[in-house]
Tab-separated table of C-alpha atoms in Angstrom:
chain	number	residue	atom	x	y	z
X	1	MET	CA	135.081	103.406	93.676
X	2	THR	CA	134.603	99.635	93.655
X	3	ASP	CA	136.328	98.138	96.364
X	4	ASP	CA	138.479	94.260	94.439
X	5	THR	CA	135.993	94.350	91.541
X	6	SER	CA	137.988	95.482	88.337
X	7	ALA	CA	136.849	94.849	83.829
X	8	ASP	CA	139.422	91.990	84.105
X	9	SER	CA	136.801	90.111	87.212
X	10	ALA	CA	134.005	91.972	85.103
X	11	GLU	CA	135.233	89.940	82.012
X	12	SER	CA	135.488	85.898	84.003
X	13	ILE	CA	132.125	86.038	84.391
X	14	ARG	CA	131.431	83.244	82.011
X	15	LEU	CA	127.456	81.914	80.980
X	16	GLU	CA	127.192	77.979	81.679
X	17	GLN	CA	126.226	76.846	78.373
X	18	LEU	CA	123.891	74.439	79.114
X	19	THR	CA	120.785	73.187	78.055
X	20	GLU	CA	119.165	71.066	80.921
X	21	SER	CA	120.154	71.732	85.011
X	22	TYR	CA	119.513	69.174	87.577
X	23	ARG	CA	120.437	72.135	89.821
X	24	PHE	CA	117.976	74.130	89.622
X	25	ASP	CA	114.120	73.619	89.344
X	26	GLU	CA	112.196	74.445	85.102
X	27	GLU	CA	111.110	77.247	86.945
X	28	LEU	CA	113.874	79.310	87.143
X	29	ALA	CA	114.859	77.275	83.891
X	30	ARG	CA	111.910	79.717	82.100
X	31	LEU	CA	113.300	82.254	84.013
X	32	LEU	CA	116.172	82.517	82.472
X	33	THR	CA	115.542	81.298	79.362
X	34	GLN	CA	113.454	84.665	79.201
X	35	PHE	CA	116.224	86.909	81.328
X	36	GLN	CA	119.477	86.124	78.722
X	37	TYR	CA	119.657	82.619	77.405
X	38	GLN	CA	117.293	83.374	74.609
X	39	ALA	CA	118.833	85.356	73.793
X	40	ASP	CA	121.530	83.011	72.363
X	41	GLY	CA	119.647	81.219	71.070
X	42	ILE	CA	119.384	78.622	74.194
X	43	GLN	CA	116.172	76.161	75.815
X	44	LEU	CA	117.207	75.654	79.145
X	45	THR	CA	114.638	72.997	80.437
X	46	ALA	CA	115.796	71.360	83.984
X	47	ALA	CA	113.879	69.448	86.626
X	48	GLU	CA	110.524	69.303	88.046
X	49	SER	CA	108.651	71.892	90.967
X	50	ARG	CA	110.652	71.362	93.807
X	51	PRO	CA	108.729	73.581	96.772
X	52	LEU	CA	110.932	74.459	99.598
X	53	PRO	CA	110.905	72.098	102.289
X	54	ALA	CA	108.050	73.932	105.091
X	55	GLN	CA	109.471	71.777	108.133
X	56	ARG	CA	113.413	72.920	107.011
X	57	VAL	CA	113.015	76.164	107.955
X	58	ALA	CA	111.735	78.688	110.879
X	59	PRO	CA	110.212	81.845	110.006
X	60	ILE	CA	109.576	84.170	113.552
X	61	THR	CA	107.455	87.398	111.737
X	62	VAL	CA	104.560	87.073	108.433
X	63	GLY	CA	106.910	88.558	105.856
X	64	GLN	CA	108.990	85.846	106.753
X	65	ALA	CA	106.873	83.053	106.377
X	66	THR	CA	105.584	84.289	103.468
X	67	VAL	CA	109.474	84.118	101.853
X	68	PHE	CA	109.781	80.820	102.704
X	69	GLY	CA	106.576	79.814	101.928
X	70	ALA	CA	105.171	81.122	98.749
X	71	ASP	CA	105.717	78.001	96.252
X	72	SER	CA	108.861	80.189	94.120
X	73	SER	CA	112.304	78.461	93.379
X	74	LEU	CA	112.060	83.295	93.067
X	75	VAL	CA	111.454	85.687	95.564
X	76	PHE	CA	111.981	89.742	96.136
X	77	LEU	CA	112.392	91.199	98.690
X	78	CYS	CA	112.621	94.925	98.991
X	79	TYR	CA	113.021	97.801	100.147
X	80	ASP	CA	112.887	101.435	99.986
X	81	ASP	CA	115.847	103.192	100.099
X	82	ARG	CA	118.601	105.359	97.561
X	83	GLU	CA	121.670	106.110	99.903
X	84	HIS	CA	123.925	102.731	100.287
X	85	THR	CA	127.333	101.988	98.550
X	86	MET	CA	130.095	99.564	98.790
X	87	VAL	CA	127.942	98.625	102.416
X	88	ASN	CA	124.113	98.322	103.258
X	89	PRO	CA	123.507	97.357	106.979
X	90	ILE	CA	119.342	97.372	105.591
X	91	GLU	CA	120.237	94.851	103.373
X	92	THR	CA	122.517	92.729	106.192
X	93	THR	CA	120.208	93.115	108.425
X	94	LEU	CA	117.026	91.607	106.399
X	95	VAL	CA	119.177	88.898	104.997
X	96	ASP	CA	120.433	87.702	108.205
X	97	ALA	CA	117.044	86.746	108.295
X	98	LEU	CA	116.340	84.605	107.018
X	99	ALA	CA	119.577	83.074	106.766
X	100	ARG	CA	118.829	82.233	110.802
X	101	ALA	CA	115.272	80.728	110.274
X	102	VAL	CA	117.086	78.698	108.211
X	103	ALA	CA	120.389	78.410	110.630
X	104	GLU	CA	117.582	77.508	113.484
X	105	ARG	CA	116.312	74.541	111.490
X	106	THR	CA	119.555	73.471	110.708
X	107	ALA	CA	122.595	70.770	112.476
X	108	PRO	CA	125.359	71.969	113.923
X	109	ARG	CA	128.936	70.877	111.210
X	110	PRO	CA	130.360	68.168	113.600
X	111	ASP	CA	133.428	70.663	112.994
X	112	GLY	CA	131.296	73.487	114.006
X	113	GLY	CA	131.157	75.400	110.812
X	114	SER	CA	131.111	75.555	107.241
X	115	GLY	CA	134.642	74.344	107.553
X	116	ARG	CA	134.841	75.514	103.498
X	117	PRO	CA	135.172	78.947	100.969
X	118	LEU	CA	131.242	79.371	99.519
X	119	GLY	CA	131.902	78.086	96.126
X	120	GLU	CA	133.497	74.823	96.804
X	121	GLY	CA	128.935	73.727	98.642
X	122	PRO	CA	128.035	71.694	101.041
X	123	PRO	CA	128.220	68.157	100.901
X	124	SER	CA	125.869	65.453	100.857
X	125	ALA	CA	123.518	62.665	101.556
X	126	PRO	CA	120.246	60.555	101.119
X	127	THR	CA	119.047	59.830	104.577
X	128	ALA	CA	118.291	56.601	106.047
X	129	THR	CA	114.614	57.599	106.510
X	130	GLU	CA	113.807	59.862	104.222
X	131	SER	CA	113.471	59.137	101.012
X	132	GLN	CA	114.018	61.614	97.991
X	133	PRO	CA	111.982	62.468	94.597
X	134	ALA	CA	113.157	61.964	91.319
X	135	ASN	CA	115.335	65.162	90.287
X	136	GLN	CA	115.166	65.893	94.529
X	137	PRO	CA	118.877	67.029	95.088
X	138	GLU	CA	120.095	64.829	98.443
X	139	THR	CA	119.305	67.076	101.568
X	140	HIS	CA	119.928	65.963	105.312
X	141	SER	CA	116.069	65.487	107.110
X	142	GLU	CA	117.436	67.902	109.611
X	143	SER	CA	119.227	70.465	107.585
X	144	LEU	CA	119.458	73.325	105.001
X	145	SER	CA	122.175	74.693	102.857
X	146	MET	CA	121.883	78.787	102.513
X	147	GLY	CA	124.970	80.562	101.283
X	148	VAL	CA	125.402	84.523	100.567
X	149	VAL	CA	126.182	86.109	96.686
X	150	THR	CA	127.213	90.152	96.757
X	151	PRO	CA	129.893	92.030	94.129
X	152	HIS	CA	131.696	94.314	97.194
X	153	ASN	CA	134.332	92.455	99.444
X	154	ALA	CA	132.722	95.821	101.706
X	155	GLN	CA	129.391	94.108	102.521
X	156	ARG	CA	130.761	90.524	102.134
X	157	GLY	CA	132.316	91.511	105.725
X	158	ALA	CA	129.728	93.430	106.898
X	159	LEU	CA	127.639	89.513	106.452
X	160	ALA	CA	130.335	87.834	107.833
X	161	SER	CA	130.254	89.796	110.966
X	162	GLU	CA	127.121	88.952	111.350
X	163	LEU	CA	125.456	85.300	109.912
X	164	PRO	CA	125.150	82.580	111.410
X	165	ALA	CA	127.215	79.659	111.507
X	166	GLY	CA	127.674	77.910	108.202
X	167	VAL	CA	125.916	80.548	106.471
X	168	THR	CA	128.727	81.945	104.458
X	169	ALA	CA	128.572	85.448	101.887
X	170	ASN	CA	131.261	85.630	98.923
X	171	THR	CA	131.615	87.069	96.022
X	172	VAL	CA	130.005	86.543	92.558
X	173	GLU	CA	133.411	85.487	90.885
X	174	LYS	CA	134.324	83.652	94.284
X	175	TYR	CA	130.762	80.965	94.279
X	176	GLN	CA	131.278	81.277	90.048
X	177	GLY	CA	130.578	76.937	90.118
X	178	GLY	CA	129.524	76.612	93.632
X	179	GLU	CA	125.472	76.081	95.045
X	180	ARG	CA	123.109	75.881	97.743
X	181	ASP	CA	120.125	74.537	98.483
X	182	VAL	CA	118.698	78.680	99.326
X	183	ILE	CA	120.811	81.980	97.812
X	184	ALA	CA	120.501	85.017	99.131
X	185	VAL	CA	121.546	88.404	96.536
X	186	SER	CA	123.009	90.863	97.694
X	187	ALA	CA	122.554	93.507	95.787
X	188	THR	CA	123.771	96.303	98.618
X	189	VAL	CA	124.083	99.522	96.232
X	190	SER	CA	121.315	101.836	96.305
X	191	ASP	CA	122.441	104.901	95.675
X	192	PRO	CA	121.007	104.539	91.843
X	193	GLN	CA	123.603	107.698	90.663
X	194	PHE	CA	126.766	105.586	92.357
X	195	ALA	CA	125.184	102.127	90.699
X	196	ARG	CA	125.399	103.600	86.883
X	197	THR	CA	129.211	103.612	87.649
X	198	GLU	CA	129.001	99.761	88.384
X	199	GLU	CA	127.754	99.304	84.727
X	200	GLN	CA	130.282	95.743	84.843
X	201	PHE	CA	129.228	94.471	87.809
X	202	ILE	CA	125.744	95.779	90.185
X	203	LEU	CA	125.059	96.215	85.752
X	204	ASN	CA	125.930	92.975	84.302
X	205	PRO	CA	123.928	90.782	83.604
X	206	ARG	CA	126.220	87.843	83.105
X	207	ARG	CA	127.027	87.943	87.450
X	208	LEU	CA	123.402	88.550	87.781
X	209	LEU	CA	122.824	85.780	85.339
X	210	VAL	CA	125.408	82.809	88.095
X	211	ALA	CA	124.326	85.124	91.197
X	212	ILE	CA	120.265	84.988	90.706
X	213	SER	CA	121.213	80.132	89.419
X	214	ARG	CA	123.916	79.198	92.483
X	215	SER	CA	120.266	77.536	93.744
X	216	ARG	CA	118.397	74.149	94.351
X	217	LEU	CA	115.929	75.543	96.422
X	218	LEU	CA	115.116	78.650	96.724
X	219	THR	CA	116.961	81.772	95.982
X	220	VAL	CA	116.688	85.371	97.853
X	221	VAL	CA	116.610	88.538	95.073
X	222	VAL	CA	117.334	91.373	98.321
X	223	CYS	CA	118.070	94.158	96.229
X	224	SER	CA	116.718	98.564	96.714
X	225	THR	CA	113.546	99.448	94.823
X	226	ALA	CA	115.984	102.739	93.253
X	227	LEU	CA	117.954	99.800	91.186
X	228	PHE	CA	114.702	99.085	88.447
X	229	GLU	CA	115.008	102.655	87.436
X	230	VAL	CA	119.011	102.663	86.568
X	231	ALA	CA	120.232	101.517	83.343
X	232	PRO	CA	123.670	100.496	82.553
X	233	GLN	CA	125.087	102.858	79.706
X	234	ASP	CA	124.459	101.178	76.355
X	235	SER	CA	121.112	100.557	77.013
X	236	GLU	CA	120.535	98.958	73.428
X	237	ARG	CA	121.947	96.078	74.668
X	238	LEU	CA	118.028	94.884	76.824
X	239	ASP	CA	115.239	94.678	75.858
X	240	ASP	CA	112.631	95.981	77.912
X	241	GLY	CA	115.145	99.093	80.375
X	242	PRO	CA	116.579	98.581	83.382
X	243	ILE	CA	118.866	94.938	84.244
X	244	TRP	CA	116.874	94.479	87.947
X	245	ALA	CA	113.599	96.184	86.381
X	246	ARG	CA	113.905	93.802	83.257
X	247	LEU	CA	114.607	90.479	85.020
X	248	PHE	CA	112.281	91.702	88.302
X	249	THR	CA	109.363	92.329	85.755
X	250	GLN	CA	110.232	88.219	83.650
X	251	ALA	CA	109.904	87.077	87.088
X	252	VAL	CA	107.304	89.378	88.834
X	253	GLY	CA	104.914	90.453	86.110
X	254	LYS	CA	103.760	93.627	85.418
X	255	ASP	CA	101.448	96.125	88.411
X	256	LEU	CA	101.401	93.841	90.926
X	257	GLU	CA	100.718	93.948	94.776
X	258	PRO	CA	103.273	92.102	96.867
X	259	ALA	CA	102.433	89.553	98.247
X	260	TRP	CA	103.083	90.967	101.994
X	261	THR	CA	103.783	94.624	102.161
X	262	GLY	CA	105.405	96.759	105.982
X	263	THR	CA	108.731	97.710	107.744
X	264	LEU	CA	112.280	96.553	108.052
X	265	GLY	CA	111.359	96.168	112.327
X	266	ALA	CA	108.192	93.995	111.039
X	267	PHE	CA	110.100	91.628	109.156
X	268	VAL	CA	113.162	91.144	111.542
X	269	ALA	CA	110.687	91.562	114.810
X	270	ASP	CA	112.996	94.613	115.666
X	271	LYS	CA	111.492	97.120	115.721
X	272	THR	CA	113.985	99.030	117.449
X	273	GLY	CA	116.880	98.346	115.689
X	274	ASP	CA	118.598	101.199	112.590
X	275	HIS	CA	116.123	101.269	109.754
X	276	ALA	CA	113.299	99.674	111.127
X	277	ASP	CA	111.024	102.049	109.442
X	278	VAL	CA	112.740	101.106	106.269
X	279	PRO	CA	109.437	100.094	103.810
X	280	VAL	CA	109.996	96.390	103.203
X	281	GLN	CA	107.932	94.328	100.325
X	282	VAL	CA	107.891	91.027	99.034
X	283	TYR	CA	107.248	89.324	95.505
X	284	PRO	CA	107.693	85.920	95.169
X	285	SER	CA	108.308	84.673	90.998
X	286	THR	CA	104.503	83.797	89.415
X	287	VAL	CA	107.128	82.417	86.126
X	288	GLY	CA	105.404	79.193	87.132
X	289	ARG	CA	102.879	79.685	88.887
X	290	GLY	CA	100.478	77.734	86.299
X	291	ASP	CA	101.906	75.378	86.263
X	292	ARG	CA	101.493	74.695	90.466
X	293	SER	CA	98.425	72.990	91.406
């Protein structure tokens, strides 16, 4: 049984039928075209590559630095677990570590918090001392905005209790139309059997598409490798098997070694916490690798 999700909410997820986007870059546009839009006869184009500014994040481990320094607009942060359903403490820990790496470089807002729902997005304005290249998002020189998308309200609540001020979590439905510089997608479900009961939600390609396309600079997909084996019952509508495996393969390629591998404890710099021994891997997208100098 899912929480606060229904067939009606699943059907409310719409694809943005646009051929050009100024929100995300060409790498993500190419991946989204391969993943879903080309089936609708749409070829997306977007802005030129715009790497995440290294000086605007503060990773405290090599694993975190690998995520933020990957020079890719989509990164998979994977772990090995098959036990969690609507609340996932492993993903909460991983996402919180990412959020704090961003928040360490984020200037506090005058009201002390975000002050608005996740979907509305923060205002952005050019700085007086820093010129923006063409097609670059106008972000403050000392701050990046970050949001977290998750399919379950229970996981949203768990994240909200841990995330630093200004980094907000919400469900896909409430976030559609919003955007942030950095988006973390918390898949939440790592139990394959439970995932199969959520075909309209966790296995819905349109919902996944909305989630990963909310970022201006970087999307980090946080998920269990167990999701790569789960396919909807109506698998004939998929070209290459399970939906999460298809996205991963199209983004990262086949038989590719991770850019970083270690444990949860090593990734977050806390080897005494719960689940510290869970294996974790970082896989940056290779879609735009041939285009980068």
